[in-house]
Amino acid sequence: MFNRLLTSCFVLSACALVGFQGRGLADDDTSADSTRLAADVLNELTSKKADAVVERFSDKMKELLPANKLKLTMVQLEFVAGSFKENGPIKTIAKDPLTIEATAYHQRKALVYRLTFQGKLLIGLYVRPESLPTGDSASDPASASNETDVSIARDGFSLSGTLCLPSEGRLAQPVPLVIFHSGSGPTDRNGNGPLIETNATLKLARALANQGIASVRYDKRGSGKTGLGGSESDLRAKTYVDDYKAWISRYASDKRFSKLVLLGHSEGAHFAFQAAHNNPPVAGVISVAGSGRPFNELLRSQLKNKLPEPLYSEADSILNQLALGKVVEEVSVELVSVLRPSVQPFFISLLESTPENDARTLSVPLMVVQGDQDMQVSIEDANRLEQAGKKVEKVIVEGMNHVLVDIDAPEKQLASYSNPDLPLSKKLAPSIAKFVWEIAGGDHEN
């Protein structure tokens, strides 16, 4: 759930700018006037002058993003990206309406602000981290994999993903296939979100390919190249589980693959348990940093030491109402990022079952992997899942945190959520590969 807190401020917009396409311009079409306009707004944003920015808003923007909410967002952005250092390039990306991207360099990462104007009124504001480099980078392990973009249709809606195969020499015989599900919030196939850059699942998929194991990882609804497919208030846990089952069906009869195993990271582990229940193609399930507690219990533990008492009491009260199936419409601005009314129906649906109970229904082998430096999910969660399951292998990875890298000091935790170049925890992929190959009945390749 911590991912939801970090990514909650990624869209600040009164118009649909995600995937927005205006009338395009060449890179050198940014006029001096528009550059000055964008630079002024950028300076106000990076110096946290919320009132000045709001004065530039259209009436609709002022309604959707009042100064108090913008101030909170500015604090969250600085918390994730670090202190502002200097402005970067400014370029016009569309002319009708005028849309400008302006980069600001911070201590830990660069943020790109997309500003959309109608005259001199600001009608759209969108922020994202500067794009990750494409292809192999220092963040990837040496990989023998071949990757292909894949997609499936779901009720007229398309989900995008990546099929990662071992080298062709290892495909002479069918190999096991692992299907990933990412964690909470708008986390994409690679383990990245609007304000989180870890490449966690990308690195794990390629490390498994080096062990002769194929994988599919995909952009769940609301992340990456996959759209939301409706409004946030329409999302339910079952939506994600049914999407997962659709990927299982897509590859269940593919003769390139010998066995099919599900791997859920964080919240994704709960969906993996549900997708595997009474689903014959699934031969095993892997929970990586998955909670063993009900959603509301987990979120309480994450908020307990992060919120002042009045806000924690309000959050606790809201969680009590969600457990009763009731949506709370009035939420303090400080809690909107986590408990806004539009996401509450999804949380209510999460509470219809618990990870423990869903793990208990599994008839296939379950692997529970937990790092001992995870600040979101604890070893106690792993113990609860171990006790609930029937055929369970538990692995505690010494030094590993929630984003699957090794941490040797508490002060390095937060920085690891925005550094995709950190190597994957050394013991993770070999442990998972051993479990998968045992299910597949083949040799564990190194």
XYZ file of C-alpha atoms in Angstrom, residues 75-237:
163
model
C 5.552 18.074 -0.431
C 5.006 14.477 -1.627
C 6.953 15.115 -4.822
C 9.896 16.550 -2.901
C 9.737 13.606 -0.489
C 10.133 11.156 -3.371
C 12.385 13.093 -5.779
C 14.505 14.991 -3.251
C 15.339 18.677 -3.033
C 15.067 20.745 -6.213
C 18.424 21.445 -7.884
C 17.882 23.155 -11.257
C 15.581 23.460 -14.260
C 16.148 21.339 -17.339
C 14.948 21.502 -20.956
C 11.588 22.965 -21.971
C 9.872 21.893 -25.181
C 6.472 22.260 -26.815
C 4.924 18.890 -27.658
C 1.540 20.041 -29.001
C 0.097 23.262 -30.353
C -3.657 22.808 -30.018
C -4.017 23.123 -27.100
C -0.559 24.442 -26.237
C 1.161 21.666 -24.304
C 4.676 22.047 -22.934
C 6.966 19.627 -21.142
C 9.393 21.154 -18.652
C 12.008 19.131 -16.776
C 13.131 19.841 -13.210
C 16.214 18.115 -11.786
C 15.941 17.039 -8.160
C 18.384 15.400 -5.795
C 17.238 11.832 -6.515
C 15.466 12.050 -9.867
C 14.268 14.317 -12.634
C 10.569 15.134 -12.887
C 8.858 16.104 -16.133
C 5.910 18.489 -15.817
C 3.433 18.538 -18.696
C 1.624 21.885 -18.752
C -1.415 22.495 -20.954
C -2.613 26.040 -21.569
C -5.678 27.732 -22.994
C -4.359 31.192 -23.648
C -2.452 31.886 -20.448
C -4.744 29.777 -18.272
C -3.341 26.465 -17.069
C -5.953 23.791 -17.887
C -3.873 20.648 -17.340
C -0.980 19.579 -15.136
C 0.655 16.149 -15.239
C 3.915 15.032 -13.614
C 6.002 11.927 -14.222
C 9.609 10.844 -13.668
C 11.977 11.281 -16.581
C 11.678 8.201 -18.794
C 13.808 5.188 -18.103
C 16.278 4.245 -20.843
C 15.059 1.548 -23.193
C 16.791 -1.752 -23.743
C 19.457 -3.259 -21.502
C 21.043 -0.954 -18.968
C 23.135 -1.129 -15.839
C 19.936 -1.996 -13.978
C 19.536 -5.293 -15.856
C 21.450 -8.468 -15.091
C 23.458 -9.956 -17.922
C 20.612 -11.557 -19.806
C 20.286 -14.361 -22.320
C 16.639 -13.505 -22.793
C 14.616 -12.656 -25.852
C 11.750 -10.272 -25.157
C 8.625 -9.707 -27.239
C 5.682 -7.385 -26.700
C 2.438 -9.311 -26.238
C -1.156 -8.374 -25.501
C -4.533 -9.940 -24.776
C -8.085 -8.678 -25.242
C -10.432 -8.504 -22.267
C -14.040 -7.553 -23.077
C -12.908 -5.140 -25.776
C -10.063 -3.892 -23.607
C -6.374 -4.616 -24.283
C -3.733 -5.500 -21.690
C -0.093 -5.114 -22.747
C 2.840 -7.196 -21.578
C 6.238 -8.731 -22.303
C 7.071 -12.353 -23.025
C 10.624 -13.034 -21.843
C 12.204 -16.219 -23.194
C 15.507 -17.905 -22.419
C 18.073 -18.185 -25.186
C 17.024 -20.350 -28.117
C 19.418 -23.091 -27.066
C 17.377 -23.642 -23.929
C 14.119 -23.848 -25.882
C 14.964 -27.171 -27.530
C 12.620 -28.668 -24.932
C 9.570 -27.029 -23.302
C 10.477 -24.778 -20.380
C 8.443 -23.594 -17.386
C 6.588 -20.269 -17.682
C 6.145 -17.829 -14.793
C 3.361 -15.229 -15.057
C 3.975 -12.161 -12.907
C 1.490 -9.858 -11.187
C 2.870 -6.567 -9.887
C 2.140 -4.856 -6.574
C -0.241 -2.145 -5.446
C -1.011 1.141 -7.163
C -0.308 1.872 -10.850
C 2.768 -0.397 -10.919
C 3.671 -1.554 -14.427
C 5.129 -4.775 -15.823
C 8.676 -3.763 -14.829
C 7.870 -2.813 -11.244
C 7.780 0.929 -11.943
C 5.129 3.537 -11.218
C 4.673 7.234 -11.837
C 7.007 8.121 -8.965
C 8.685 4.762 -8.366
C 11.520 3.401 -10.522
C 12.853 0.031 -9.418
C 12.785 -2.298 -12.460
C 12.204 -4.986 -9.816
C 10.166 -7.412 -11.917
C 12.131 -6.689 -15.093
C 15.356 -7.678 -13.341
C 13.758 -10.775 -11.828
C 12.267 -11.884 -15.168
C 15.627 -11.595 -16.927
C 17.427 -13.332 -14.084
C 14.976 -16.233 -14.374
C 15.561 -16.320 -18.155
C 19.231 -16.862 -17.393
C 18.104 -19.899 -15.375
C 16.187 -21.265 -18.388
C 12.750 -20.078 -17.238
C 10.347 -18.106 -19.455
C 8.026 -15.431 -18.067
C 5.211 -13.038 -18.875
C 4.908 -9.748 -17.041
C 2.186 -7.271 -17.911
C 0.896 -3.765 -17.308
C -2.117 -4.209 -15.083
C -5.052 -1.837 -15.485
C -4.089 1.782 -14.939
C -0.368 1.266 -15.540
C 2.118 1.374 -18.409
C 0.555 0.906 -21.845
C -2.644 -0.568 -20.401
C -5.409 1.944 -19.795
C -7.782 1.910 -16.857
C -10.717 0.543 -18.856
C -13.214 2.682 -16.960
C -13.136 4.823 -13.843
C -11.134 4.112 -10.699
C -14.344 3.703 -8.712
C -15.325 0.747 -10.943
C -12.206 -1.293 -10.132
C -12.557 -4.359 -7.934
C -10.145 -7.058 -6.791
